Structure formats: structure tokens, C-alpha cells
């Protein structure tokens, strides 16, 4: 059985990057949305990413950014993939990804009225739009766009889609094992649940989170 990949998002400090890498995170997320308390500048991200070892992916996260803003980040920070977390159209995502030559995750912000058919349709639309589309990241719809620590109903995720999605939104050390067992997603993503304060991660919580995912992967 495939092991569940892990993304730790909203990193702003070198010690938190190190903690996530040491805990076995597969991907590290850096937020370039100025209104976020986890926002980093391109220069800050470049310094943080320079400490990331091989085989750990770096994700640059944007909310309704212009192509020039994304280009500026790409020039300063060696991120491996994009995450579009705003109101971008699929075509806008595809165009920006092509301009910087990086694969992208498209975020679907799940509302109470969202259906499984909506999720499958969105994935099909993205796959048709760009060979650079990698996966949907499913988060809870909030006005602040993301990083809110809010959970959506995982039952909405079709079983056929689950192995291709990144499950996000309000996960914690205590809930992630149940999420993995129920959904069996390709990956899980977390920000608030491993923090001491917004933008300040807690190494012990990061360790506990990745450990809980590993135990769930092995049937515990
Ligand atoms: O983290 C933020 O501050 C943020 C702000 C605006 C858009 C997206 C943001 N984070 C994106 C992520 O991928 C988060 O990990 C995801 O929303 C889950 O966050 P949480 O519910 O706090 O685990």
C-alpha cells in the first residue's frame, strides 16, 4: 500500500523547515499571500528553501497573484511546484504554470453544498487544461482563503478520487489518523494544527503529526 505523503505548510523560520524535514515531511509549503500571517517574501523563501535537502519538495502558494508576481518568486526561490489557493480560473493556473515551467496543485475550497461530482468535474477540467496539473488540494472554504484550521466533511470525497488528492483543512495530530483511514488520500496537508502561534510551528506537533500518519498507514 502506498504511504500517505505529508505537506507541512506556512513555514516562515529556518528551525521550522528543519523540524519538518527531520520529521519526514515530503513537501514544504511557503505562503506568498501578503494578508496571511504566514507570508514570506521571495528573498525570505529563497533563504529558507536553500536549506531544503534533495527529495523534499518545495511548494509556492499563491492567492490571485499576477504572472509577474509568480515570476518574481520563481526568480528568488527555487520552488518545485505551485499551489493556487485563490479564485484563479483553471486557464489562469495553466498559463502561470506554463510561464514558470512548474507543475501546479489546484485548490478546491469545499463548501457544505459541494458534491463528489463537483470534485470529479474540477479534476477533469484541470487535467484537460494543462499537462502541468498535478492534483487537487481539498481545503475548507473560508473567507480568508486558507490556513484557517477548519474541517470539511470528508465523506464528500469520491473513493475513485481519494488516491489522487491532497487532503487539507483543519487536520490535527488527533484527527489525521482517522482521516487517513477514512479517506486514504494521496497526501495530507497541515498548517494551523502544528503551530504554537500563526507562522510559528511546533516541532513536537510536527513529529506527532507525521508519526500519526505513519501509524495509520500501517493499520494502527
Ligand atoms: O496558511 C495560510 O495562512 C494561508 C492563507 C491563505 C491561503 C492559503 C493558506 N494556507 C494554505 C494551505 O495549504 C494550508 O495548509 C491549508 O489551508 C490548511 O490549513 P490548516 O487548516 O490551518 O491546516
mmCIF file of C-alpha atoms and ligand atoms in Angstrom:
data_model
loop_
_atom_site.group_PDB
_atom_site.id
_atom_site.type_symbol
_atom_site.label_atom_id
_atom_site.label_comp_id
_atom_site.label_asym_id
_atom_site.label_seq_id
_atom_site.Cartn_x
_atom_site.Cartn_y
_atom_site.Cartn_z
ATOM 1 C CA UNK A 1 0.000 0.000 0.000
ATOM 2 C CA UNK A 2 1.247 3.487 -0.866
ATOM 3 C CA UNK A 3 2.347 5.561 2.121
ATOM 4 C CA UNK A 4 0.474 8.821 2.646
ATOM 5 C CA UNK A 5 2.576 11.819 1.635
ATOM 6 C CA UNK A 6 2.807 14.750 4.028
ATOM 7 C CA UNK A 7 2.928 18.504 3.324
ATOM 8 C CA UNK A 8 3.662 20.960 6.129
ATOM 9 C CA UNK A 9 2.545 24.423 5.092
ATOM 10 C CA UNK A 10 3.103 28.013 6.178
ATOM 11 C CA UNK A 11 6.777 27.727 7.080
ATOM 12 C CA UNK A 12 8.493 31.026 7.930
ATOM 13 C CA UNK A 13 11.533 30.077 10.042
ATOM 14 C CA UNK A 14 14.672 28.006 9.359
ATOM 15 C CA UNK A 15 14.139 25.950 12.508
ATOM 16 C CA UNK A 16 10.647 25.033 11.340
ATOM 17 C CA UNK A 17 11.934 23.979 7.918
ATOM 18 C CA UNK A 18 14.464 21.767 9.686
ATOM 19 C CA UNK A 19 11.820 20.331 12.017
ATOM 20 C CA UNK A 20 9.551 19.435 9.083
ATOM 21 C CA UNK A 21 12.406 17.826 7.133
ATOM 22 C CA UNK A 22 13.595 15.882 10.197
ATOM 23 C CA UNK A 23 10.042 14.657 10.839
ATOM 24 C CA UNK A 24 9.896 13.216 7.320
ATOM 25 C CA UNK A 25 7.688 15.726 5.527
ATOM 26 C CA UNK A 26 7.554 15.146 1.772
ATOM 27 C CA UNK A 27 6.703 18.760 0.907
ATOM 28 C CA UNK A 28 7.090 22.164 2.499
ATOM 29 C CA UNK A 29 4.668 24.998 1.755
ATOM 30 C CA UNK A 30 5.590 28.680 1.613
ATOM 31 C CA UNK A 31 2.819 31.293 1.529
ATOM 32 C CA UNK A 32 3.183 34.313 -0.783
ATOM 33 C CA UNK A 33 -0.202 35.813 0.110
ATOM 34 C CA UNK A 34 0.542 39.168 1.806
ATOM 35 C CA UNK A 35 -2.568 39.042 4.022
ATOM 36 C CA UNK A 36 -1.517 35.737 5.540
ATOM 37 C CA UNK A 37 0.228 35.758 8.951
ATOM 38 C CA UNK A 38 2.490 33.106 7.393
ATOM 39 C CA UNK A 39 3.507 35.279 4.458
ATOM 40 C CA UNK A 40 7.129 35.203 3.348
ATOM 41 C CA UNK A 41 8.877 37.423 0.805
ATOM 42 C CA UNK A 42 10.634 35.927 -2.211
ATOM 43 C CA UNK A 43 14.002 36.641 -0.588
ATOM 44 C CA UNK A 44 12.975 35.038 2.703
ATOM 45 C CA UNK A 45 11.659 31.997 0.858
ATOM 46 C CA UNK A 46 14.858 31.740 -1.171
ATOM 47 C CA UNK A 47 16.893 31.574 2.029
ATOM 48 C CA UNK A 48 14.542 29.058 3.627
ATOM 49 C CA UNK A 49 14.411 26.845 0.539
ATOM 50 C CA UNK A 50 18.213 26.839 0.169
ATOM 51 C CA UNK A 51 18.284 24.689 3.331
ATOM 52 C CA UNK A 52 15.872 22.084 1.956
ATOM 53 C CA UNK A 53 17.682 18.810 1.111
ATOM 54 C CA UNK A 54 17.156 16.778 -2.057
ATOM 55 C CA UNK A 55 13.934 14.751 -2.445
ATOM 56 C CA UNK A 56 11.884 17.135 -0.253
ATOM 57 C CA UNK A 57 9.558 19.198 -2.450
ATOM 58 C CA UNK A 58 9.005 22.938 -2.065
ATOM 59 C CA UNK A 59 5.577 24.414 -2.768
ATOM 60 C CA UNK A 60 4.963 28.095 -3.545
ATOM 61 C CA UNK A 61 1.427 29.076 -2.577
ATOM 62 C CA UNK A 62 -0.409 31.984 -4.174
ATOM 63 C CA UNK A 63 -3.808 33.648 -3.849
ATOM 64 C CA UNK A 64 -4.892 35.532 -7.001
ATOM 65 C CA UNK A 65 -1.318 36.525 -7.825
ATOM 66 C CA UNK A 66 -0.296 38.035 -11.153
ATOM 67 C CA UNK A 67 2.012 36.212 -13.505
ATOM 68 C CA UNK A 68 4.698 38.805 -12.752
ATOM 69 C CA UNK A 69 4.377 38.213 -9.001
ATOM 70 C CA UNK A 70 4.847 34.494 -9.552
ATOM 71 C CA UNK A 71 7.788 35.123 -11.850
ATOM 72 C CA UNK A 72 9.412 37.291 -9.171
ATOM 73 C CA UNK A 73 9.120 34.482 -6.637
ATOM 74 C CA UNK A 74 10.461 31.944 -9.129
ATOM 75 C CA UNK A 75 13.477 34.186 -9.720
ATOM 76 C CA UNK A 76 14.299 34.334 -5.997
ATOM 77 C CA UNK A 77 13.181 30.986 -4.627
ATOM 78 C CA UNK A 78 13.771 27.550 -6.185
ATOM 79 C CA UNK A 79 10.315 26.154 -5.576
ATOM 80 C CA UNK A 80 9.400 22.874 -7.236
ATOM 81 C CA UNK A 81 5.653 23.294 -7.576
ATOM 82 C CA UNK A 82 2.840 25.816 -7.415
ATOM 83 C CA UNK A 83 -0.322 25.852 -5.309
ATOM 84 C CA UNK A 84 -3.148 28.114 -6.400
ATOM 85 C CA UNK A 85 -5.360 28.812 -3.385
ATOM 86 C CA UNK A 86 -7.495 31.733 -4.579
ATOM 87 C CA UNK A 87 -10.185 32.430 -7.162
ATOM 88 C CA UNK A 88 -7.957 31.745 -10.153
ATOM 89 C CA UNK A 89 -9.590 30.171 -13.198
ATOM 90 C CA UNK A 90 -8.183 26.878 -14.416
ATOM 91 C CA UNK A 91 -6.844 28.634 -17.505
ATOM 92 C CA UNK A 92 -5.091 31.269 -15.359
ATOM 93 C CA UNK A 93 -3.479 28.485 -13.327
ATOM 94 C CA UNK A 94 -2.377 26.729 -16.512
ATOM 95 C CA UNK A 95 -0.952 29.921 -18.029
ATOM 96 C CA UNK A 96 1.067 30.848 -14.935
ATOM 97 C CA UNK A 97 2.343 27.289 -14.526
ATOM 98 C CA UNK A 98 3.461 27.271 -18.165
ATOM 99 C CA UNK A 99 5.123 30.681 -17.780
ATOM 100 C CA UNK A 100 7.329 29.494 -14.907
ATOM 101 C CA UNK A 101 7.578 25.876 -16.027
ATOM 102 C CA UNK A 102 6.337 24.273 -12.828
ATOM 103 C CA UNK A 103 3.577 21.752 -12.066
ATOM 104 C CA UNK A 104 0.662 23.017 -10.021
ATOM 105 C CA UNK A 105 -1.831 21.923 -7.418
ATOM 106 C CA UNK A 106 -5.274 23.472 -7.785
ATOM 107 C CA UNK A 107 -7.127 24.093 -4.541
ATOM 108 C CA UNK A 108 -10.815 23.258 -4.347
ATOM 109 C CA UNK A 109 -12.293 25.015 -1.338
ATOM 110 C CA UNK A 110 -15.094 22.717 -0.201
ATOM 111 C CA UNK A 111 -18.438 24.193 0.830
ATOM 112 C CA UNK A 112 -21.296 22.347 2.595
ATOM 113 C CA UNK A 113 -23.137 22.134 -0.732
ATOM 114 C CA UNK A 114 -20.134 20.733 -2.642
ATOM 115 C CA UNK A 115 -20.746 17.279 -4.166
ATOM 116 C CA UNK A 116 -18.446 14.479 -5.238
ATOM 117 C CA UNK A 117 -19.472 15.190 -8.822
ATOM 118 C CA UNK A 118 -18.209 18.774 -8.395
ATOM 119 C CA UNK A 119 -14.807 17.461 -7.335
ATOM 120 C CA UNK A 120 -14.564 14.956 -10.172
ATOM 121 C CA UNK A 121 -15.595 17.614 -12.695
ATOM 122 C CA UNK A 122 -12.980 20.042 -11.393
ATOM 123 C CA UNK A 123 -10.251 17.444 -11.666
ATOM 124 C CA UNK A 124 -11.296 16.563 -15.220
ATOM 125 C CA UNK A 125 -11.305 20.250 -16.157
ATOM 126 C CA UNK A 126 -7.795 20.725 -14.791
ATOM 127 C CA UNK A 127 -6.422 17.622 -16.494
ATOM 128 C CA UNK A 128 -7.873 18.786 -19.815
ATOM 129 C CA UNK A 129 -6.460 22.292 -19.332
ATOM 130 C CA UNK A 130 -2.816 21.507 -18.633
ATOM 131 C CA UNK A 131 -0.236 18.729 -18.543
ATOM 132 C CA UNK A 132 1.286 20.672 -15.621
ATOM 133 C CA UNK A 133 -1.721 19.992 -13.407
ATOM 134 C CA UNK A 134 -0.669 17.580 -10.680
ATOM 135 C CA UNK A 135 -3.555 17.282 -8.226
ATOM 136 C CA UNK A 136 -6.432 18.852 -6.408
ATOM 137 C CA UNK A 137 -5.796 20.017 -2.863
ATOM 138 C CA UNK A 138 -9.098 19.897 -0.966
ATOM 139 C CA UNK A 139 -9.445 22.546 1.720
ATOM 140 C CA UNK A 140 -12.402 24.007 3.596
ATOM 141 C CA UNK A 141 -13.973 27.115 2.110
ATOM 142 C CA UNK A 142 -13.197 30.129 4.316
ATOM 143 C CA UNK A 143 -13.228 33.858 3.517
ATOM 144 C CA UNK A 144 -9.521 34.101 4.404
ATOM 145 C CA UNK A 145 -8.840 31.548 1.613
ATOM 146 C CA UNK A 146 -6.899 29.091 3.779
ATOM 147 C CA UNK A 147 -4.853 28.315 6.864
ATOM 148 C CA UNK A 148 -7.987 28.555 8.987
ATOM 149 C CA UNK A 149 -7.991 25.255 10.827
ATOM 150 C CA UNK A 150 -11.487 24.403 9.582
ATOM 151 C CA UNK A 151 -12.598 20.877 8.642
ATOM 152 C CA UNK A 152 -14.977 19.899 5.846
ATOM 153 C CA UNK A 153 -16.965 16.664 5.572
ATOM 154 C CA UNK A 154 -14.507 14.122 4.132
ATOM 155 C CA UNK A 155 -17.451 11.919 3.060
ATOM 156 C CA UNK A 156 -17.851 14.189 0.038
ATOM 157 C CA UNK A 157 -14.625 12.807 -1.491
ATOM 158 C CA UNK A 158 -15.388 10.073 -4.076
ATOM 159 C CA UNK A 159 -13.434 6.855 -3.438
ATOM 160 C CA UNK A 160 -12.116 6.948 -7.023
ATOM 161 C CA UNK A 161 -10.700 10.436 -6.458
ATOM 162 C CA UNK A 162 -9.214 9.940 -2.992
ATOM 163 C CA UNK A 163 -5.897 8.352 -4.109
ATOM 164 C CA UNK A 164 -5.195 11.439 -6.238
ATOM 165 C CA UNK A 165 -5.971 14.247 -3.794
ATOM 166 C CA UNK A 166 -4.209 16.170 -1.084
ATOM 167 C CA UNK A 167 -6.489 16.312 1.949
ATOM 168 C CA UNK A 168 -6.296 19.546 3.896
ATOM 169 C CA UNK A 169 -8.356 21.757 6.170
ATOM 170 C CA UNK A 170 -8.240 21.689 9.949
ATOM 171 C CA UNK A 171 -6.289 18.448 10.320
ATOM 172 C CA UNK A 172 -4.650 17.879 13.700
ATOM 173 C CA UNK A 173 -2.413 15.328 15.390
ATOM 174 C CA UNK A 174 -5.555 13.793 16.864
ATOM 175 C CA UNK A 175 -7.668 13.650 13.698
ATOM 176 C CA UNK A 176 -5.210 12.807 10.931
ATOM 177 C CA UNK A 177 -5.115 9.055 11.584
ATOM 178 C CA UNK A 178 -8.884 8.863 11.228
ATOM 179 C CA UNK A 179 -8.711 10.987 8.094
ATOM 180 C CA UNK A 180 -6.118 8.673 6.543
ATOM 181 C CA UNK A 181 -8.094 5.545 7.436
ATOM 182 C CA UNK A 182 -11.397 7.003 6.170
ATOM 183 C CA UNK A 183 -10.198 8.728 3.005
ATOM 184 C CA UNK A 184 -6.873 7.092 2.049
ATOM 185 C CA UNK A 185 -5.761 10.286 0.281
ATOM 186 C CA UNK A 186 -2.556 10.585 -1.731
ATOM 187 C CA UNK A 187 -1.337 13.146 0.797
ATOM 188 C CA UNK A 188 -2.312 15.226 3.782
ATOM 189 C CA UNK A 189 -1.550 18.898 4.332
ATOM 190 C CA UNK A 190 -1.481 20.880 7.559
ATOM 191 C CA UNK A 191 -0.685 24.328 8.861
ATOM 192 C CA UNK A 192 -2.571 25.517 11.979
ATOM 193 C CA UNK A 193 -2.574 22.120 13.662
ATOM 194 C CA UNK A 194 1.212 22.029 14.043
ATOM 195 C CA UNK A 195 1.690 25.579 15.313
ATOM 196 C CA UNK A 196 2.439 27.329 18.607
ATOM 197 C CA UNK A 197 1.214 30.558 17.002
ATOM 198 C CA UNK A 198 0.341 31.549 13.439
ATOM 199 C CA UNK A 199 3.506 31.137 11.388
ATOM 200 C CA UNK A 200 5.404 29.580 14.317
ATOM 201 C CA UNK A 201 5.487 25.808 14.054
ATOM 202 C CA UNK A 202 5.799 23.404 16.981
ATOM 203 C CA UNK A 203 8.432 20.705 16.326
ATOM 204 C CA UNK A 204 6.772 18.274 18.734
ATOM 205 C CA UNK A 205 3.422 18.668 16.979
ATOM 206 C CA UNK A 206 5.076 18.173 13.588
ATOM 207 C CA UNK A 207 6.719 14.973 14.831
ATOM 208 C CA UNK A 208 3.448 13.750 16.338
ATOM 209 C CA UNK A 209 1.569 14.526 13.117
ATOM 210 C CA UNK A 210 3.924 12.638 10.836
ATOM 211 C CA UNK A 211 4.065 9.775 13.352
ATOM 212 C CA UNK A 212 0.267 9.533 13.407
ATOM 213 C CA UNK A 213 0.187 9.375 9.608
ATOM 214 C CA UNK A 214 2.776 6.573 9.582
ATOM 215 C CA UNK A 215 0.825 4.582 12.182
ATOM 216 C CA UNK A 216 -2.382 4.993 10.178
ATOM 217 C CA UNK A 217 -0.578 3.845 7.050
ATOM 218 C CA UNK A 218 0.414 0.669 8.860
ATOM 219 C CA UNK A 219 -3.105 -0.039 10.049
ATOM 220 C CA UNK A 220 -2.772 1.067 13.643
HETATM 221 O O1 LIG B 1 -1.669 29.275 5.609
HETATM 222 C C1 LIG B 1 -2.194 30.352 5.340
HETATM 223 O O2 LIG B 1 -2.099 31.370 6.068
HETATM 224 C C2 LIG B 1 -2.969 30.510 4.066
HETATM 225 C C3 LIG B 1 -3.519 31.761 3.754
HETATM 226 C C4 LIG B 1 -4.235 31.920 2.568
HETATM 227 C C5 LIG B 1 -4.379 30.856 1.680
HETATM 228 C C6 LIG B 1 -3.831 29.607 1.980
HETATM 229 C C7 LIG B 1 -3.133 29.432 3.178
HETATM 230 N N1 LIG B 1 -2.608 28.195 3.513
HETATM 231 C C8 LIG B 1 -2.678 27.154 2.542
HETATM 232 C C9 LIG B 1 -2.502 25.758 2.979
HETATM 233 O O3 LIG B 1 -2.174 24.911 2.145
HETATM 234 C C10 LIG B 1 -2.896 25.325 4.364
HETATM 235 O O4 LIG B 1 -2.024 24.276 4.750
HETATM 236 C C11 LIG B 1 -4.328 24.815 4.317
HETATM 237 O O5 LIG B 1 -5.183 25.915 4.071
HETATM 238 C C12 LIG B 1 -4.713 24.107 5.608
HETATM 239 O O6 LIG B 1 -4.545 24.980 6.672
HETATM 240 P P1 LIG B 1 -4.995 24.473 8.152
HETATM 241 O O7 LIG B 1 -6.485 24.264 8.103
HETATM 242 O O8 LIG B 1 -4.567 25.587 9.062
HETATM 243 O O9 LIG B 1 -4.258 23.186 8.427
#
